[in-house]
N, CA, C and O of each residue as an XYZ file, in Angstrom:
520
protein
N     140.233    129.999     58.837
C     140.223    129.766     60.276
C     140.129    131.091     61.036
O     139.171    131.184     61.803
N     141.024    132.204     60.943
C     140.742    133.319     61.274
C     139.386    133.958     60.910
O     138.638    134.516     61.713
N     139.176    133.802     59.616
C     137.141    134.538     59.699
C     136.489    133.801     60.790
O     135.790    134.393     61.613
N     136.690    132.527     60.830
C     135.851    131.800     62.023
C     135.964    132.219     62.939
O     134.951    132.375     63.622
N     137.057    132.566     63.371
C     137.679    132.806     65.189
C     136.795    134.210     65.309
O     136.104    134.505     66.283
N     137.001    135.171     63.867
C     136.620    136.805     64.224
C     134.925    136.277     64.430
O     134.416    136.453     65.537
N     134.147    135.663     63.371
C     132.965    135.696     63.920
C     132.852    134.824     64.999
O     131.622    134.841     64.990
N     133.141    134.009     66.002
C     132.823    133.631     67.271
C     133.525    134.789     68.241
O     133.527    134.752     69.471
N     133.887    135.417     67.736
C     134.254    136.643     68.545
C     133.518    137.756     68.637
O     133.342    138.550     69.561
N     133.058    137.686     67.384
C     132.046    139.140     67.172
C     130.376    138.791     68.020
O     129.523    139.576     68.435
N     130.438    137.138     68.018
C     129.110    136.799     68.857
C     128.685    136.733     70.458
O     127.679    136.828     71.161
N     130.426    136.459     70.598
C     130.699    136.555     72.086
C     130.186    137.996     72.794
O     129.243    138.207     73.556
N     131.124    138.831     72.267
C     131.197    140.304     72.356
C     129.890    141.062     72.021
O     129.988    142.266     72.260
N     128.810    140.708     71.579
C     127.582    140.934     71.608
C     126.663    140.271     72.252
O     125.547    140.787     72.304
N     126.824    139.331     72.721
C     125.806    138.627     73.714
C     126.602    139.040     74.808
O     125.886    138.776     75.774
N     127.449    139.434     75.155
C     128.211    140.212     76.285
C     127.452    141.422     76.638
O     127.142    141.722     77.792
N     127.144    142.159     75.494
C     126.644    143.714     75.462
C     125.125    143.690     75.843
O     124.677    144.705     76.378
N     124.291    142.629     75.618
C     123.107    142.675     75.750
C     123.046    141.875     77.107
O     121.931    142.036     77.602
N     123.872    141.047     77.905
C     123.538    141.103     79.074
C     123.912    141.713     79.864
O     123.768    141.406     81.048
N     124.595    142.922     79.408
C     124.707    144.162     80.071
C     123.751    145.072     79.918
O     124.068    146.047     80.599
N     122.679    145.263     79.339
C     121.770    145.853     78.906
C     120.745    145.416     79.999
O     120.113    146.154     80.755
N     120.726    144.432     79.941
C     119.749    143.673     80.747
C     119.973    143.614     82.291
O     119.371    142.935     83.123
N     121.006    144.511     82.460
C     121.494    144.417     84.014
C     120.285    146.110     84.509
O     119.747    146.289     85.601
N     120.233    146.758     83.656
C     119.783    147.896     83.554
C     117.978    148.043     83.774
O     117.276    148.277     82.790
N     117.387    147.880     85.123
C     115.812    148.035     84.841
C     115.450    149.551     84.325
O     115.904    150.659     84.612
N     114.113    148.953     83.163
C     113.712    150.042     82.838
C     112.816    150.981     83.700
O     112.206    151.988     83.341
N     112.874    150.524     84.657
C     111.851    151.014     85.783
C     112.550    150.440     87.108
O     113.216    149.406     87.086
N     112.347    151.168     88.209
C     112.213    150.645     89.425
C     112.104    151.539     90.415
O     112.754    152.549     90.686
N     110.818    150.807     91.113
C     110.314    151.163     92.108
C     111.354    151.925     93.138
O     111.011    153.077     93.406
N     112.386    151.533     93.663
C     113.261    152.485     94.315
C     113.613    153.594     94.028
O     113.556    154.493     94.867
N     114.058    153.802     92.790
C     113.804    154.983     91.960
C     113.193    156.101     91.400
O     113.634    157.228     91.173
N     111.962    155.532     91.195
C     111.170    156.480     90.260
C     110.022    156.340     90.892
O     109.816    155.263     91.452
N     108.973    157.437     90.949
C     107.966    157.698     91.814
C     106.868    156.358     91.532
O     106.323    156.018     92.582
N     106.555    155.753     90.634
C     106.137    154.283     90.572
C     106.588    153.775     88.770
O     107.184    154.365     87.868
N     105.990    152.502     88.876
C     106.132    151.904     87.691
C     105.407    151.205     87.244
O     104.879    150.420     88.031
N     105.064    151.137     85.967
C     103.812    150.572     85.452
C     104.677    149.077     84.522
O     105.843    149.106     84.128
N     103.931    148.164     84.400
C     104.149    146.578     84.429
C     102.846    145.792     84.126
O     102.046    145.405     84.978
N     102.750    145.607     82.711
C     101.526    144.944     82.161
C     100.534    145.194     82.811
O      99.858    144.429     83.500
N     100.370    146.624     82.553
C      99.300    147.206     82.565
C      99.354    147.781     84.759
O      98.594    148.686     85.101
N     100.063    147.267     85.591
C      99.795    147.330     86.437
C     100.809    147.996     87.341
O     101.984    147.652     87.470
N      99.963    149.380     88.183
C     100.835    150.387     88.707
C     101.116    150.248     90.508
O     100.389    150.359     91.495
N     102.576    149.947     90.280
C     103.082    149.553     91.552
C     103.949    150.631     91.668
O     104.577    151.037     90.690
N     104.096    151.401     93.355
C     104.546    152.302     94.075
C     104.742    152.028     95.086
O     104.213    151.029     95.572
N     106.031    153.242     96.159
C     105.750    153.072     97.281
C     105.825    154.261     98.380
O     106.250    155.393     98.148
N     105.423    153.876     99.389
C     104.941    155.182    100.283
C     106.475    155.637    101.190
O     107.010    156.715    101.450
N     106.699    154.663    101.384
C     108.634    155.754    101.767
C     109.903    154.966    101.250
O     110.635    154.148    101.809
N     109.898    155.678     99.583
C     110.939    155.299     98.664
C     112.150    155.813     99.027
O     112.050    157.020     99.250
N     113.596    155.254     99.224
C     113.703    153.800     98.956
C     113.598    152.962     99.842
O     113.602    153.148    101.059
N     113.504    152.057     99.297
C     113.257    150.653    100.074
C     114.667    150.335    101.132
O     115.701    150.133    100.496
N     114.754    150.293    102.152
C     116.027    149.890    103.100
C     115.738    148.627    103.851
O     114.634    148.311    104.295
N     117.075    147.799    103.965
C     116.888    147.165    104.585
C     116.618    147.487    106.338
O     117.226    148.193    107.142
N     115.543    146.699    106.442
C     115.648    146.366    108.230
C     114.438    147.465    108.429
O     114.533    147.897    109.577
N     113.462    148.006    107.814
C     113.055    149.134    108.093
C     111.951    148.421    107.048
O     112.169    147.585    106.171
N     110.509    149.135    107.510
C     109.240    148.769    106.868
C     108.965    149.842    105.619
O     109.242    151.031    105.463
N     108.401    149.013    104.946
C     107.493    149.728    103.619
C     106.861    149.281    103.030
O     107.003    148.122    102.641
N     105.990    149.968    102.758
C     104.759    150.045    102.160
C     104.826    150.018    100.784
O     105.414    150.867    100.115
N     103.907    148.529    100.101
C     104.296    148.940     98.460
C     102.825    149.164     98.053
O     102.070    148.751     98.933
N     102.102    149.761     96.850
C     100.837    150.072     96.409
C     100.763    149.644     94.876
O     101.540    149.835     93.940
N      99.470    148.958     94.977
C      99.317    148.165     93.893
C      98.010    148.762     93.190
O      97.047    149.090     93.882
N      98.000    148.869     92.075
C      96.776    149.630     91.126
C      96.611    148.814     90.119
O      97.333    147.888     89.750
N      95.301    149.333     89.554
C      95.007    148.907     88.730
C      94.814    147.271     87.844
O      94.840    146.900     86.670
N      94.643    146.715     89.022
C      94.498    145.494     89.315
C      93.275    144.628     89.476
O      92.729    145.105     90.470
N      92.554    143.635     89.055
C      91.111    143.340     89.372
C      91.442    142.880     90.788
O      92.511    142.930     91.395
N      90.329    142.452     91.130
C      89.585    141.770     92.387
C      90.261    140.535     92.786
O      89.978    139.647     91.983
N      91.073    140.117     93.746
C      91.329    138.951     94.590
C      90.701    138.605     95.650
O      89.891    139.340     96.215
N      91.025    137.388     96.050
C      90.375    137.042     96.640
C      91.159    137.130     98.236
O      90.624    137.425     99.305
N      92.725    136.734     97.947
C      93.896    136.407     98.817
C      94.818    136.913     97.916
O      95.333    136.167     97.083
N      95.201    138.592     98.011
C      96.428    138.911     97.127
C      97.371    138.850     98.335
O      97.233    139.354     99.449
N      98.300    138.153     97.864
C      99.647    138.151     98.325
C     100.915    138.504     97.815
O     100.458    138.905     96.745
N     101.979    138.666     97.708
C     103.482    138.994     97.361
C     104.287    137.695     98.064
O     104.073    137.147     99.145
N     105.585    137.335     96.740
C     106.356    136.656     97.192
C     107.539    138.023     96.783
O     107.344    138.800     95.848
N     108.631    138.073     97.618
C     109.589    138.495     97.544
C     110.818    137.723     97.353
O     110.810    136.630     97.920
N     111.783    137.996     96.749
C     112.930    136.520     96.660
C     114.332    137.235     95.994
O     114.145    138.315     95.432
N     115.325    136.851     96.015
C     116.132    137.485     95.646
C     116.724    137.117     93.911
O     116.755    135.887     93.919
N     117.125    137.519     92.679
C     117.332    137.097     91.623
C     118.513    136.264     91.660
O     118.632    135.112     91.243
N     119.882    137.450     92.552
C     120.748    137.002     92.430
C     121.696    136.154     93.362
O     122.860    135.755     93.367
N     120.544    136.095     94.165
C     121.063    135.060     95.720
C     120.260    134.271     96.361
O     119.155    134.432     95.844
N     120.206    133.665     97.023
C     118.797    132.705     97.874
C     119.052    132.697     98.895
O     119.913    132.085     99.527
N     117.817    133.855     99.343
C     118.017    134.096    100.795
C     116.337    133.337    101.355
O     115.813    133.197    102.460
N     115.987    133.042    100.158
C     114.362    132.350    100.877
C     113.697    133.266    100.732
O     114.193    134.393    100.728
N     112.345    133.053    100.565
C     110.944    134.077    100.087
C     110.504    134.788    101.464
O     110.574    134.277    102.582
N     110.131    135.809    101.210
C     109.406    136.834    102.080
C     107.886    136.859    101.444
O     107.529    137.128    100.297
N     107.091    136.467    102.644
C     105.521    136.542    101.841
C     104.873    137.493    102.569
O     104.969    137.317    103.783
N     104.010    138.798    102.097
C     103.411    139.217    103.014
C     102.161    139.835    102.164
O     102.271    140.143    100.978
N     100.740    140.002    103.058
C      99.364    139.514    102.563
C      99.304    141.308    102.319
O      99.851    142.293    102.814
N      98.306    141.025    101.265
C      97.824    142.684    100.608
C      96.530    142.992    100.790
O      95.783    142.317    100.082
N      96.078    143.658    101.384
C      94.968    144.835    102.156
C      94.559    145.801    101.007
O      95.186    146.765    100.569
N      93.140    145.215    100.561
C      92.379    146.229     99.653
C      91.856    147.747    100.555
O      91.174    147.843    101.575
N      92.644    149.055     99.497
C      91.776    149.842    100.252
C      91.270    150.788     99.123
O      91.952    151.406     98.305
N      90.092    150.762     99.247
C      89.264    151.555     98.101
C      89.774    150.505     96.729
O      89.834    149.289     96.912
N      90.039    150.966     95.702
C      90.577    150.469     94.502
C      92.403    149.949     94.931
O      92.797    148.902     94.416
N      92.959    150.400     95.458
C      94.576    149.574     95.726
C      94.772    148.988     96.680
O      94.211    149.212     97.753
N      95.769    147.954     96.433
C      96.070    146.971     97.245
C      97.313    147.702     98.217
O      98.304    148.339     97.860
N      96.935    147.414     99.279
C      98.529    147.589    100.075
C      99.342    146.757    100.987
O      99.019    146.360    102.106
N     100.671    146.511    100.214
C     101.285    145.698    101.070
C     102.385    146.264    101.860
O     103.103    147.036    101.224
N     102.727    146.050    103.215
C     103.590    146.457    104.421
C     104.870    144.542    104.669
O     104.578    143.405    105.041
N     106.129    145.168    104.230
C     107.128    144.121    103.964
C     108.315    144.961    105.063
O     108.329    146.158    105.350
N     108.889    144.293    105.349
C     110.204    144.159    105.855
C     111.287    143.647    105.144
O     110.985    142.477    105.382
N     112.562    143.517    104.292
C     113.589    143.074    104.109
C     114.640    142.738    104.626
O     115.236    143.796    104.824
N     115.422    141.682    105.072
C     116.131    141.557    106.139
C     117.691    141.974    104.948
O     117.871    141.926    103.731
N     118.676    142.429    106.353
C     120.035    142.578    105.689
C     120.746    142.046    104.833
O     121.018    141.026    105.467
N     121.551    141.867    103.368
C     122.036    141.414    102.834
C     123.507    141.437    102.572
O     123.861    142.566    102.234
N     124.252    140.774    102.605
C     125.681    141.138    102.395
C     126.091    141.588    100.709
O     126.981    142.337    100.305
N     125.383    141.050    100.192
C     125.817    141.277     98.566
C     125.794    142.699     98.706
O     125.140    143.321     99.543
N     126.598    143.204     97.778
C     126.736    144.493     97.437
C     125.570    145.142     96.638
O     125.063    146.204     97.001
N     125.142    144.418     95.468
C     124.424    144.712     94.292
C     123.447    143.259     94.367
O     123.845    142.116     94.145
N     121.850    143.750     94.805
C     121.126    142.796     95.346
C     119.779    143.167     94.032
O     119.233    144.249     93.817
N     119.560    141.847     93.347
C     118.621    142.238     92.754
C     116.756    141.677     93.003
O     116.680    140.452     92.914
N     115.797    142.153     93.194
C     114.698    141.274     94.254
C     113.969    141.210     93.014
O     114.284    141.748     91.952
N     112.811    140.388     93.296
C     111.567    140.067     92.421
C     110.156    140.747     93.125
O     110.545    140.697     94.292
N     109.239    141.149     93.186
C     108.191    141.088     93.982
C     106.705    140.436     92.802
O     105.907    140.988     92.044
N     106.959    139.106     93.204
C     105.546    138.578     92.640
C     104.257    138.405     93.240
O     104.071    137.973     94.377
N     103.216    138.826     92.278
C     102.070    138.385     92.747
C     101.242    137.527     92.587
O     100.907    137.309     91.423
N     100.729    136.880     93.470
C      99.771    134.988     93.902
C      98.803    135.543     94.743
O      98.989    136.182     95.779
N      97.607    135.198     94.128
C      96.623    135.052     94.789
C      96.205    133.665     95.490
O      95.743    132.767     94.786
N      96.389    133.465     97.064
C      96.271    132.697     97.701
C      97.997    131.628     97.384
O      99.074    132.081     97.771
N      97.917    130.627     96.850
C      98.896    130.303     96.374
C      99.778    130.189     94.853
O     100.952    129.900     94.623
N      98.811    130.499     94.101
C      98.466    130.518     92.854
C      99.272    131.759     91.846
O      98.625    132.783     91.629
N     100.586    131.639     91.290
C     100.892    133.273     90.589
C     100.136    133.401     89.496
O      99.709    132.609     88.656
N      99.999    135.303     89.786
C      98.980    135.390     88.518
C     100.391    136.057     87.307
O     100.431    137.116     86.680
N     101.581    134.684     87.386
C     102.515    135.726     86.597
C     102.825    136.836     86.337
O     103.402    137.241     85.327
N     102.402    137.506     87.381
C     102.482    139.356     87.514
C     103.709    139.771     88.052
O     103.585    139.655     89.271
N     105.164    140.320     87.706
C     106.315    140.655     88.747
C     106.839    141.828     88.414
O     106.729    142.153     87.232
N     107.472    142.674     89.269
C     108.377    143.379     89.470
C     109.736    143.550     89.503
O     109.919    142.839     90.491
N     110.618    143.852     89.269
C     112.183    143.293     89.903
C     112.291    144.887     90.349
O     111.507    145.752     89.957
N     113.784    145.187     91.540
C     114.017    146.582     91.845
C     115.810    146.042     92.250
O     116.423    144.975     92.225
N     116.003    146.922     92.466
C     117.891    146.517     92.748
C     118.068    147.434     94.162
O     117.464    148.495     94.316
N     118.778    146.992     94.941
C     119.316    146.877     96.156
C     120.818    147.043     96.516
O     121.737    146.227     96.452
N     120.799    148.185     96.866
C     123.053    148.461     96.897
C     122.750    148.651     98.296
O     121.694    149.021     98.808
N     124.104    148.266     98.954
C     124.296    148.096    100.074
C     125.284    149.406    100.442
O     125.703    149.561    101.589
């Protein structure tokens, strides 16, 4: 009975550790001058991202849309999607977003991309401290 208890213990305590791991992006855009994401290089023009205040995100290396758009949304709260439309210039896309205030302390976002309505399963995540 005790070997049992130690291994449901030893499984606990490791699936503990790896969703702590997973709290950790290997990238993010707030952070680091951009980040690359299946194959595709997203940046932004006045890092970091704040709430209540505009920015600019830049999208590379990306084919041809028709209607690129961004959904924005929160991972760890539901505050409702932020959509805002992306402007080809030369080869990158650019999108201009707003974020409204959040009370959470530790805010984690998504930024996906849909062409027209459609995701082309393409996302981002970035984290947000208040």
């Amino acid at each position: 009975m005790q070997k049992l208890m130690l291994v449901f213990l030893i499984i606990f305590l490791s699936s503990c550790a790896d969703k702590e791991e997973e709290k950790e992006l290997k990238c993010s855009i707030n952070k680091d001058e951009f980040c690359i994401k299946d194959n595709i290089k997203y940046s932004l023009k006045n890092r970091p991202i704040r709430f209540m205040q505009e920015s600019i995100l830049f999208i590379e290396c990306l084919k041809n849309y028709d209607n690129l758009n961004i959904r924005i949304y929160g991972l760890n709260m539901d505050m409702g999607v932020l959509k805002a439309q992306a402007v080809k210039k030369d080869k990158i896309y650019e999108v201009e977003f707003l974020l409204n205030f959040c009370f959470v302390k530790d805010m984690r976002y998504r930024i996906e991309l849909f062409n027209g309505e459609k995701s082309l399963k393409k996302y981002i995540d970035f984290d947000m401290k208040r």
